[in-house]
Coordinates of N, CA and C in Angstrom, one line a residue:
A1 N -10.8 -25.7 -58.7 CA -12.4 -26.5 -58.4 C -11.4 -28.1 -57.4
D2 N -11.1 -28.8 -58.2 CA -10.8 -29.1 -57.4 C -9.4 -29.7 -57.3
E3 N -8.9 -28.7 -56.9 CA -7.6 -28.3 -55.7 C -8.4 -28.7 -54.1
V4 N -9.7 -28.1 -54.2 CA -10.3 -27.4 -53.0 C -10.8 -28.9 -53.3
A5 N -11.7 -29.6 -54.1 CA -12.1 -30.9 -53.4 C -11.4 -31.2 -52.6
T6 N -10.1 -31.5 -53.3 CA -9.0 -32.2 -52.9 C -8.9 -31.6 -50.7
L7 N -9.0 -30.7 -51.0 CA -8.6 -30.3 -49.5 C -9.6 -30.4 -48.9
V8 N -11.0 -30.7 -49.7 CA -12.2 -31.0 -48.0 C -11.6 -32.6 -47.5
T9 N -11.0 -33.3 -49.4 CA -11.4 -34.7 -48.5 C -10.0 -35.5 -47.6
E10 N -8.9 -34.6 -47.9 CA -8.4 -34.9 -47.9 C -8.0 -34.5 -45.7
N11 N -8.8 -33.7 -45.9 CA -8.8 -32.7 -44.0 C -10.2 -33.3 -43.6
F12 N -11.1 -34.2 -43.9 CA -11.6 -34.1 -43.9 C -12.2 -34.4 -42.3
H13 N -11.5 -35.6 -41.8 CA -11.3 -36.3 -40.5 C -11.5 -34.5 -39.2
A14 N -10.4 -33.7 -39.8 CA -10.7 -32.4 -39.3 C -11.7 -31.7 -38.7
T15 N -12.7 -31.7 -39.2 CA -13.9 -31.1 -39.2 C -14.1 -31.4 -37.6
F16 N -14.9 -30.1 -37.4 CA -15.5 -29.7 -35.8 C -16.6 -28.8 -36.5
P17 N -17.2 -29.1 -35.0 CA -18.8 -28.3 -34.9 C -18.2 -26.8 -35.2
L18 N -19.1 -26.3 -35.9 CA -18.7 -25.1 -36.2 C -20.2 -23.7 -35.5
D19 N -18.4 -22.6 -35.3 CA -19.0 -21.8 -33.6 C -18.8 -20.4 -34.2
T20 N -19.3 -19.9 -34.8 CA -18.6 -18.6 -35.7 C -18.9 -17.2 -34.7
G21 N -19.0 -17.7 -33.6 CA -18.5 -17.0 -32.3 C -17.1 -16.6 -32.5
Q22 N -16.6 -17.8 -32.0 CA -15.0 -17.6 -32.3 C -14.2 -17.2 -33.2
F23 N -14.9 -17.2 -34.8 CA -13.7 -16.5 -35.5 C -14.0 -15.2 -35.7
T24 N -15.4 -14.9 -34.8 CA -15.5 -12.8 -34.6 C -15.2 -12.0 -33.5
E25 N -14.3 -13.1 -32.8 CA -12.8 -12.2 -32.3 C -11.4 -12.1 -32.3
V26 N -11.2 -12.9 -33.8 CA -9.9 -13.0 -34.4 C -10.1 -12.2 -35.8
F27 N -11.7 -12.5 -36.6 CA -11.4 -11.7 -37.9 C -12.5 -10.5 -37.8
D28 N -12.3 -9.7 -38.5 CA -12.5 -8.1 -38.6 C -14.7 -9.0 -39.0
D29 N -14.5 -9.7 -40.0 CA -15.5 -10.2 -40.5 C -16.0 -11.4 -40.1
V30 N -17.4 -11.9 -40.2 CA -17.3 -13.1 -40.7 C -18.8 -13.5 -41.4
D31 N -19.0 -13.8 -43.0 CA -19.3 -14.1 -43.4 C -20.3 -15.4 -43.2
E32 N -21.3 -16.3 -43.3 CA -21.6 -17.2 -43.1 C -22.7 -17.8 -44.2
R33 N -22.1 -18.2 -45.3 CA -23.0 -18.7 -46.4 C -23.6 -20.0 -46.4
R34 N -24.7 -19.9 -45.9 CA -25.8 -21.5 -46.4 C -25.6 -22.3 -47.9
F35 N -25.8 -23.9 -47.9 CA -25.9 -24.1 -48.8 C -26.6 -23.8 -49.3
G36 N -26.7 -24.2 -51.6 CA -27.2 -23.3 -51.9 C -28.4 -23.9 -52.6
Q37 N -28.2 -25.7 -52.5 CA -29.4 -26.5 -52.5 C -30.3 -27.7 -51.5
T38 N -31.0 -27.7 -50.8 CA -32.0 -29.1 -50.3 C -30.5 -30.6 -50.3
Q39 N -30.7 -31.2 -49.9 CA -30.2 -32.2 -49.4 C -30.4 -33.3 -50.5
T40 N -31.8 -33.3 -51.2 CA -31.9 -34.0 -52.0 C -31.8 -33.5 -53.7
E41 N -31.5 -32.3 -53.3 CA -30.9 -32.0 -54.7 C -29.2 -32.5 -54.9
Y42 N -28.9 -32.1 -54.1 CA -27.7 -32.2 -53.5 C -27.5 -34.3 -53.9
K43 N -28.1 -34.6 -53.7 CA -27.8 -36.3 -53.8 C -28.3 -36.6 -54.8
E44 N -28.8 -35.8 -55.4 CA -29.2 -35.9 -56.9 C -27.8 -35.4 -58.4
W45 N -27.6 -34.1 -57.4 CA -26.3 -33.6 -58.1 C -24.7 -35.1 -58.1
A46 N -24.7 -35.6 -56.9 CA -23.8 -36.2 -56.5 C -23.8 -37.4 -57.3
V47 N -25.1 -38.5 -57.6 CA -25.0 -39.3 -58.6 C -25.2 -38.8 -60.1
D48 N -25.3 -38.0 -60.8 CA -24.9 -37.5 -62.0 C -23.1 -37.7 -62.1
R49 N -22.9 -36.7 -60.9 CA -21.1 -36.8 -61.2 C -20.4 -38.1 -60.5
L50 N -21.5 -39.3 -60.7 CA -20.8 -40.7 -60.2 C -20.9 -41.1 -61.5
Q51 N -22.1 -40.9 -62.0 CA -22.4 -41.4 -63.3 C -20.8 -41.0 -64.8
D52 N -21.5 -40.3 -64.3 CA -20.7 -39.7 -65.3 C -18.6 -39.7 -65.1
Y53 N -18.2 -39.4 -64.2 CA -16.7 -41.1 -63.6 C -16.9 -42.1 -63.9
H54 N -18.2 -42.5 -64.2 CA -17.7 -44.4 -64.6 C -17.5 -44.5 -65.8
T55 N -18.7 -43.3 -66.5 CA -19.4 -43.4 -67.8 C -17.2 -43.9 -68.5
T56 N -18.3 -45.1 -69.3 CA -16.8 -45.0 -69.7 C -16.7 -45.4 -71.6
T57 N -15.3 -45.9 -72.3 CA -16.1 -46.3 -74.3 C -15.2 -46.8 -74.3
V58 N -15.1 -48.4 -74.8 CA -14.3 -49.8 -74.9 C -15.0 -49.6 -76.4
T59 N -13.7 -50.0 -76.5 CA -13.3 -50.6 -78.5 C -13.3 -51.7 -78.4
Y60 N -13.7 -52.7 -79.2 CA -13.6 -54.5 -79.5 C -14.2 -55.0 -80.8
T61 N -13.5 -55.9 -81.3 CA -13.7 -56.6 -82.4 C -14.4 -57.7 -82.5
G62 N -15.7 -58.0 -83.8 CA -16.5 -58.5 -83.2 C -15.9 -59.7 -84.3
D63 N -16.8 -61.6 -84.1 CA -16.2 -62.3 -85.0 C -16.6 -61.5 -86.3
N64 N -16.7 -60.9 -87.0 CA -17.0 -60.1 -88.3 C -15.4 -59.3 -89.2
N65 N -14.7 -59.3 -87.1 CA -13.5 -58.3 -87.7 C -13.8 -57.2 -88.3
V66 N -14.8 -56.5 -87.0 CA -15.4 -55.2 -87.7 C -15.8 -55.2 -85.9
T67 N -14.5 -53.5 -86.6 CA -13.8 -52.7 -84.8 C -15.2 -52.0 -84.8
Y68 N -15.6 -51.6 -83.4 CA -16.8 -51.1 -82.4 C -16.2 -50.2 -81.5
N69 N -17.3 -49.4 -81.6 CA -17.1 -48.3 -80.4 C -18.3 -48.6 -79.2
K70 N -18.3 -48.6 -78.3 CA -19.6 -48.5 -77.3 C -18.9 -47.9 -76.0
T71 N -20.1 -46.6 -75.7 CA -20.3 -46.1 -74.5 C -21.5 -46.6 -73.5
C72 N -20.2 -47.2 -72.0 CA -20.4 -48.2 -71.3 C -20.9 -47.4 -70.7
E73 N -22.1 -46.8 -69.7 CA -22.8 -45.6 -68.7 C -23.3 -46.3 -68.6
P74 N -23.4 -46.4 -66.1 CA -24.2 -46.8 -65.5 C -25.6 -46.4 -65.4
N75 N -26.7 -47.1 -65.8 CA -27.9 -46.2 -65.1 C -28.2 -45.6 -63.7
L76 N -28.3 -44.6 -63.5 CA -28.8 -43.9 -62.5 C -29.5 -45.2 -61.3
S77 N -30.4 -46.1 -61.4 CA -31.0 -47.0 -60.6 C -29.5 -47.9 -60.0
D78 N -28.6 -48.5 -60.8 CA -27.6 -48.5 -59.7 C -26.8 -47.9 -59.4
I79 N -26.9 -46.6 -59.3 CA -26.0 -45.9 -58.4 C -26.7 -45.5 -56.9
S80 N -26.1 -45.7 -55.7 CA -26.9 -44.9 -54.4 C -26.6 -44.0 -53.9
V81 N -26.9 -42.7 -53.5 CA -26.2 -41.9 -52.3 C -26.6 -42.9 -51.7
Q82 N -25.6 -42.5 -49.6 CA -26.1 -44.0 -48.6 C -26.9 -42.3 -47.9
S83 N -25.8 -41.4 -48.2 CA -26.0 -40.3 -47.1 C -24.9 -39.2 -47.4
I84 N -25.7 -38.3 -47.1 CA -24.5 -36.6 -47.2 C -24.3 -35.7 -45.8
E85 N -23.5 -35.7 -45.9 CA -22.6 -34.8 -44.5 C -21.9 -33.3 -45.1
P86 N -23.4 -32.7 -44.9 CA -22.2 -30.8 -44.7 C -21.4 -30.5 -44.3
V87 N -20.2 -29.8 -45.0 CA -19.6 -29.4 -44.1 C -19.6 -27.9 -44.8
Y88 N -18.3 -26.7 -44.3 CA -18.3 -26.0 -43.9 C -16.9 -25.3 -44.7
L89 N -16.4 -24.6 -45.2 CA -14.9 -25.1 -45.7 C -14.6 -23.8 -45.3
P90 N -14.2 -22.6 -44.1 CA -12.9 -21.6 -44.3 C -13.0 -20.9 -45.6
E91 N -12.9 -19.7 -46.3 CA -12.6 -19.2 -47.2 C -12.1 -17.6 -46.3
V92 N -10.7 -17.4 -46.5 CA -10.2 -16.4 -46.1 C -10.0 -15.5 -46.5
R93 N -10.1 -14.1 -46.2 CA -9.2 -13.3 -46.8 C -8.7 -12.1 -46.2
Q94 N -7.9 -11.6 -46.4 CA -7.5 -10.5 -45.5 C -6.1 -9.9 -46.2
T95 N -6.4 -8.4 -45.9 CA -5.5 -7.3 -47.1 C -5.0 -7.2 -45.6
T96 N -3.3 -6.6 -46.7 CA -2.0 -5.6 -46.6 C -1.7 -4.5 -46.4
D97 N -2.3 -3.5 -45.7 CA -1.8 -2.2 -46.4 C 0.2 -1.7 -45.8
L98 N 0.5 -1.7 -46.8 CA 2.0 -1.2 -46.9 C 2.3 0.1 -47.7
G99 N 2.4 1.5 -46.8 CA 2.7 2.7 -47.6 C 1.1 3.3 -48.4
E100 N 1.8 3.1 -49.9 CA 0.4 3.3 -51.0 C -0.3 2.8 -51.6
Y101 N 0.2 1.1 -51.1 CA -0.9 -0.5 -51.8 C -1.7 -0.5 -50.3
T102 N -2.2 -1.6 -51.1 CA -3.3 -2.6 -50.6 C -2.2 -4.3 -50.7
Y103 N -3.1 -5.3 -50.2 CA -2.3 -6.7 -50.9 C -3.2 -7.2 -50.6
P104 N -3.7 -8.0 -51.7 CA -5.1 -8.7 -51.0 C -4.5 -10.5 -50.3
Y105 N -4.5 -11.5 -49.7 CA -4.9 -12.5 -49.6 C -5.7 -13.1 -49.6
E106 N -6.4 -14.3 -50.5 CA -6.8 -15.2 -49.9 C -6.8 -16.2 -50.2
Y107 N -7.3 -17.5 -49.7 CA -7.6 -18.6 -49.2 C -8.7 -19.6 -48.4
Y108 N -8.5 -20.5 -49.2 CA -9.3 -21.6 -48.5 C -8.2 -22.3 -47.8
A109 N -9.8 -22.7 -46.3 CA -8.2 -23.3 -44.7 C -8.9 -24.6 -44.8
A110 N -8.4 -25.9 -44.1 CA -8.9 -26.9 -43.4 C -7.6 -27.4 -43.2
G111 N -7.4 -27.3 -41.6 CA -6.7 -27.8 -40.9 C -5.5 -27.1 -41.6
P112 N -4.4 -28.2 -41.0 CA -3.5 -27.3 -41.9 C -3.3 -26.8 -43.2
S113 N -3.6 -27.3 -44.3 CA -3.6 -27.2 -45.3 C -4.6 -26.2 -46.0
R114 N -3.5 -25.8 -47.3 CA -4.6 -24.7 -47.9 C -4.7 -24.4 -48.8
V115 N -6.0 -23.3 -49.5 CA -5.5 -24.0 -51.5 C -5.8 -22.2 -51.8
T116 N -4.1 -21.9 -52.5 CA -4.4 -19.7 -52.3 C -5.8 -20.0 -53.7
E117 N -6.6 -18.8 -53.4 CA -7.3 -18.1 -54.6 C -6.3 -17.0 -55.2
E118 N -6.4 -16.0 -54.1 CA -5.4 -15.2 -55.0 C -4.3 -14.6 -54.1
D119 N -3.6 -14.2 -55.2 CA -1.7 -14.0 -53.5 C -1.5 -12.4 -54.6
G120 N -2.0 -11.5 -52.9 CA -1.4 -9.6 -54.2 C 0.0 -9.4 -53.2
I121 N 0.8 -10.7 -52.5 CA 1.6 -11.2 -52.0 C 3.4 -11.2 -52.8
H122 N 3.1 -12.2 -53.5 CA 4.1 -13.0 -54.4 C 3.6 -12.3 -56.0
R123 N 4.1 -10.8 -56.2 CA 3.2 -10.0 -57.3 C 3.8 -9.0 -57.7
C124 N 4.6 -8.6 -58.8 CA 5.3 -7.1 -58.5 C 3.7 -6.3 -59.0
V125 N 3.9 -4.9 -58.7 CA 2.7 -4.0 -58.3 C 3.1 -3.5 -60.1
H126 N 4.1 -3.4 -60.3 CA 4.9 -2.7 -61.7 C 4.2 -3.8 -62.7
C127 N 4.7 -4.7 -63.0 CA 4.6 -5.8 -64.1 C 3.4 -7.2 -64.2
E128 N 3.6 -7.7 -64.5 CA 2.6 -8.7 -64.7 C 3.1 -9.7 -64.0
T129 N 5.0 -9.8 -63.4 CA 5.7 -10.6 -62.6 C 4.8 -10.9 -61.4
S130 N 4.2 -13.0 -60.9 CA 3.7 -13.3 -59.9 C 4.6 -14.7 -60.1
G131 N 4.1 -15.0 -58.6 CA 4.3 -16.3 -58.5 C 5.3 -16.8 -57.1
V132 N 5.1 -17.6 -55.9 CA 6.2 -17.5 -55.4 C 7.8 -18.4 -55.1
D133 N 8.1 -19.1 -57.3 CA 9.2 -18.5 -57.2 C 10.0 -17.3 -57.9
E134 N 9.2 -16.4 -57.8 CA 9.9 -15.2 -57.9 C 10.5 -14.4 -57.4
T135 N 11.6 -13.8 -57.2 CA 12.8 -13.1 -56.6 C 11.7 -11.2 -55.7
Y136 N 11.2 -10.8 -55.4 CA 10.3 -10.1 -54.8 C 11.6 -8.4 -53.8
T137 N 11.2 -7.3 -53.6 CA 11.4 -6.7 -53.0 C 11.1 -5.7 -52.9
Y138 N 11.1 -5.0 -51.3 CA 9.7 -4.2 -50.5 C 10.3 -3.0 -50.7
C139 N 10.4 -1.8 -51.4 CA 9.6 -0.7 -51.2 C 9.8 0.2 -50.3
P140 N 10.9 0.8 -48.9 CA 10.2 1.5 -47.8 C 9.9 2.5 -48.4
N141 N 10.0 3.4 -49.5 CA 10.0 5.3 -49.8 C 8.0 5.2 -49.8
C142 N 7.9 3.5 -50.8 CA 6.5 3.4 -50.9 C 5.7 2.7 -51.1
G143 N 6.1 1.8 -50.1 CA 5.3 0.5 -50.3 C 5.5 -0.1 -50.6
A144 N 5.6 -0.6 -52.0 CA 5.5 -1.5 -53.3 C 6.6 -2.4 -53.1
I145 N 5.9 -3.5 -53.6 CA 6.7 -4.9 -53.5 C 6.8 -5.3 -55.0
A146 N 8.2 -4.7 -54.9 CA 8.7 -5.2 -57.3 C 9.4 -6.1 -57.2
C147 N 9.6 -6.8 -58.6 CA 10.3 -7.6 -58.6 C 12.0 -7.6 -58.6
D148 N 12.8 -7.8 -59.4 CA 14.0 -7.3 -60.3 C 14.0 -6.3 -61.0
T149 N 13.5 -6.3 -61.6 CA 13.0 -5.8 -63.9 C 12.5 -3.7 -62.6
H150 N 12.3 -3.9 -61.4 CA 11.7 -2.9 -60.9 C 12.7 -1.9 -60.1
I151 N 13.4 -2.8 -59.3 CA 14.0 -2.8 -58.3 C 15.3 -1.8 -58.3
K152 N 15.5 -0.5 -57.3 CA 16.9 -0.1 -57.8 C 17.6 0.0 -56.1
T153 N 18.7 0.9 -56.2 CA 19.2 1.0 -55.3 C 19.3 3.0 -54.7
E154 N 18.6 3.4 -53.9 CA 19.3 4.5 -53.3 C 20.4 4.8 -53.8
R155 N 20.5 6.1 -54.6 CA 22.1 6.5 -54.9 C 23.1 7.1 -53.1
L156 N 21.3 7.4 -52.2 CA 22.4 8.2 -51.2 C 22.0 7.5 -50.3
E157 N 21.3 6.9 -50.3 CA 21.6 6.1 -48.4 C 21.3 4.7 -48.8
G158 N 21.2 3.5 -49.9 CA 22.1 3.1 -50.3 C 20.2 1.6 -50.0
E159 N 20.0 1.7 -49.7 CA 18.6 0.8 -49.6 C 17.7 0.8 -51.2
P160 N 16.6 -0.1 -51.0 CA 16.0 -0.3 -52.2 C 14.8 0.5 -52.4
V161 N 14.6 0.9 -53.7 CA 13.4 1.8 -53.8 C 13.5 1.3 -55.2
C162 N 11.8 1.2 -55.6 CA 11.0 0.5 -56.8 C 11.2 1.6 -58.1
T163 N 11.1 1.9 -59.3 CA 11.1 2.6 -60.1 C 10.2 3.5 -60.2
G164 N 8.5 3.1 -59.6 CA 7.8 3.9 -60.1 C 8.2 5.4 -59.2
C165 N 8.6 4.8 -58.0 CA 8.3 5.7 -57.4 C 9.8 6.7 -56.8
A166 N 10.8 6.7 -57.4 CA 11.7 7.4 -57.6 C 12.1 8.0 -58.3
V167 N 12.3 9.6 -57.4 CA 12.8 10.6 -58.5 C 14.2 10.1 -59.1
T168 N 14.5 10.9 -60.2 CA 16.2 10.5 -60.8 C 17.1 11.7 -61.9
E169 N 18.1 11.2 -62.2 CA 18.8 12.1 -62.4 C 20.5 11.3 -63.1
R170 N 20.5 11.8 -64.2 CA 21.5 10.8 -64.9 C 23.0 12.3 -64.4
F171 N 24.1 11.0 -63.7 CA 25.2 11.2 -63.3 C 26.3 9.8 -63.9
A172 N 27.6 10.9 -64.5 CA 28.4 10.2 -65.3 C 27.6 9.5 -66.0
L173 N 26.8 10.0 -67.1 CA 25.7 9.1 -68.3 C 25.0 7.9 -67.8
K174 N 24.7 7.9 -66.9 CA 23.8 7.1 -65.8 C 23.1 7.3 -64.5
T175 N 21.8 6.3 -65.0 CA 20.3 7.3 -64.4 C 20.8 6.9 -62.6
K176 N 20.5 8.0 -62.0 CA 20.8 7.2 -60.3 C 19.0 7.5 -60.4
Y177 N 18.8 6.6 -58.7 CA 17.3 6.4 -58.4 C 17.3 6.8 -57.4
F178 N 16.6 8.3 -56.7 CA 16.6 8.6 -55.0 C 15.6 8.3 -54.7
Y179 N 14.8 8.3 -52.8 CA 13.9 8.7 -52.5 C 13.4 10.0 -52.9
D180 N 13.2 10.9 -53.0 CA 13.0 12.2 -53.5 C 13.7 13.5 -54.1
E181 N 13.5 14.7 -53.6 CA 14.1 15.8 -54.4 C 15.1 16.1 -53.6
E182 N 14.7 16.1 -52.1 CA 15.7 16.2 -51.4 C 16.6 15.7 -51.3
N183 N 16.9 13.7 -51.3 CA 17.9 13.3 -51.2 C 18.7 13.8 -52.8
L184 N 17.8 14.0 -54.0 CA 18.7 14.0 -55.2 C 19.4 15.4 -54.6
D185 N 18.7 16.5 -54.1 CA 19.9 17.4 -53.5 C 20.9 17.3 -53.2
A186 N 20.3 16.7 -52.7 CA 22.0 16.3 -51.6 C 23.1 15.9 -52.2
F187 N 22.7 14.5 -53.0 CA 22.9 14.0 -54.4 C 24.4 15.2 -55.5
R188 N 23.1 15.8 -55.5 CA 24.5 16.8 -56.6 C 25.3 17.8 -55.5
K189 N 25.1 18.1 -54.4 CA 26.0 19.0 -53.9 C 27.2 18.1 -52.9
E190 N 27.0 16.8 -52.9 CA 27.6 16.0 -52.9 C 28.9 15.3 -54.4
Y191 N 27.9 15.7 -55.3 CA 28.8 15.3 -56.6 C 29.4 15.7 -56.7
A192 N 28.7 17.4 -57.1 CA 29.7 19.2 -57.2 C 30.5 18.8 -56.5
E193 N 31.4 18.3 -55.4 CA 32.5 18.1 -54.8 C 33.7 17.2 -54.8
M194 N 33.1 16.3 -55.7 CA 34.2 14.8 -55.7 C 34.9 15.4 -55.9
P195 N 35.9 14.5 -56.9 CA 37.1 15.1 -57.9 C 37.3 14.1 -58.6
I196 N 37.5 14.8 -60.2 CA 37.6 13.9 -61.7 C 37.1 12.6 -61.3
H197 N 38.0 11.1 -60.7 CA 38.1 10.6 -60.2 C 36.6 9.8 -59.7
E198 N 36.2 10.3 -59.3 CA 35.5 9.7 -58.0 C 33.9 10.3 -59.1
K199 N 33.5 11.0 -59.5 CA 32.5 11.7 -60.7 C 32.3 9.9 -61.8
A200 N 33.6 10.2 -61.9 CA 33.9 8.7 -63.2 C 33.0 7.5 -62.4
M201 N 34.1 7.1 -61.4 CA 33.4 6.2 -60.6 C 31.7 5.8 -60.8
E202 N 31.2 6.9 -60.7 CA 29.9 6.6 -60.4 C 29.1 6.3 -61.8
N203 N 29.9 6.3 -62.4 CA 29.7 4.9 -63.8 C 30.8 3.9 -64.3
K204 N 30.7 2.8 -63.5 CA 31.9 1.9 -63.2 C 32.0 1.3 -64.6
L205 N 31.4 1.2 -65.4 CA 31.1 0.6 -66.7 C 32.0 1.1 -68.1
L206 N 31.6 2.9 -68.4 CA 31.8 4.4 -68.4 C 33.4 4.8 -67.7
A207 N 34.3 4.1 -66.8 CA 35.2 4.5 -66.7 C 35.8 3.5 -67.4
G208 N 35.6 2.0 -66.6 CA 36.0 1.0 -67.2 C 36.6 0.8 -69.0
G209 N 35.8 1.6 -68.6 CA 36.3 1.9 -71.1 C 36.5 2.8 -71.0
S210 N 37.0 3.8 -70.4 CA 38.0 5.1 -70.6 C 39.2 4.4 -70.3
V211 N 40.0 3.8 -69.3 CA 40.4 3.1 -69.1 C 41.6 1.9 -69.9
V212 N 40.9 1.7 -70.5 CA 41.0 0.7 -71.6 C 41.4 1.3 -72.8
A213 N 40.8 2.2 -73.4 CA 40.6 3.3 -73.9 C 42.0 4.7 -74.5
T214 N 42.3 4.3 -73.5 CA 43.8 5.0 -72.6 C 44.6 3.8 -73.0
L215 N 44.6 3.1 -72.5 CA 46.2 2.1 -72.4 C 45.6 1.7 -74.4
L216 N 45.3 1.3 -75.4 CA 45.0 1.2 -76.0 C 46.1 2.1 -76.6
F217 N 45.8 3.3 -76.4 CA 45.6 4.8 -77.2 C 47.2 5.0 -77.0
V218 N 48.1 4.6 -75.3 CA 49.3 4.5 -75.0 C 49.9 3.3 -75.8
L219 N 49.6 2.1 -76.1 CA 50.2 1.4 -76.6 C 50.6 1.8 -78.2
S220 N 49.3 2.2 -79.0 CA 49.3 3.2 -80.0 C 50.4 3.8 -80.4
V221 N 50.5 5.1 -79.4 CA 51.9 5.3 -79.8 C 52.9 5.3 -78.7
L222 N 53.3 4.5 -79.1 CA 54.3 3.7 -78.3 C 54.6 2.7 -79.4
V223 N 53.7 1.9 -80.1 CA 54.2 1.0 -81.0 C 54.7 1.9 -82.3
I224 N 53.5 2.9 -83.0 CA 53.9 4.2 -84.0 C 55.4 5.1 -83.3
G225 N 55.6 4.7 -81.9 CA 57.3 5.8 -81.8 C 57.9 4.2 -81.5
G226 N 57.6 3.4 -82.2 CA 59.0 2.3 -82.4 C 59.7 1.5 -81.5
I227 N 58.9 2.5 -80.0 CA 59.6 2.4 -78.7 C 58.9 0.3 -78.6
I228 N 57.5 -0.4 -78.7 CA 57.8 -1.1 -78.6 C 57.6 -2.5 -80.2

């Protein structure tokens, strides 16, 4: 609420007469909401807010060396609201459809500034990760926007695929991700024709461990044989 209030006050100079007709040419739907109270009721509300804002508690020590706390509150008669100027604040809601997902984005707009109310773009569809400081990747297979944890590389095509829609199978003890069963079947055939060293490279960590183990074994044999 404070961010929205700041948005209005800082952009009050940019107000212009409202013409709902110009918005219907741009947006699919326009809902004009009238003010919920009368001008007098808004003045009373403003006076109450100003009274609360200027109310403070002071601490002082009297002549008898006793410390006192006193709340200083202005009288309602001390506060006067000369005029109220109503303004409309545009609240824009848009949705983006990508594959199987719909992403909402809602914000208040005032001049070049905005306050975001709902951001469905900067959010992983598979977990609670959200915010503009995170990294997200689009999955062309299903339309998901996913965080680094839930995005993988499609083995056959080398493109991003999310863990939610991917078809998986283990090759060389490592899980591989595919867009669909067709791509999985194609890679099965490709994998079956690979020489043994290429199959091993499907799991580089395992292949690297095997090389180290082999070298250690050879060194052990050489040591036992007295060669080293």
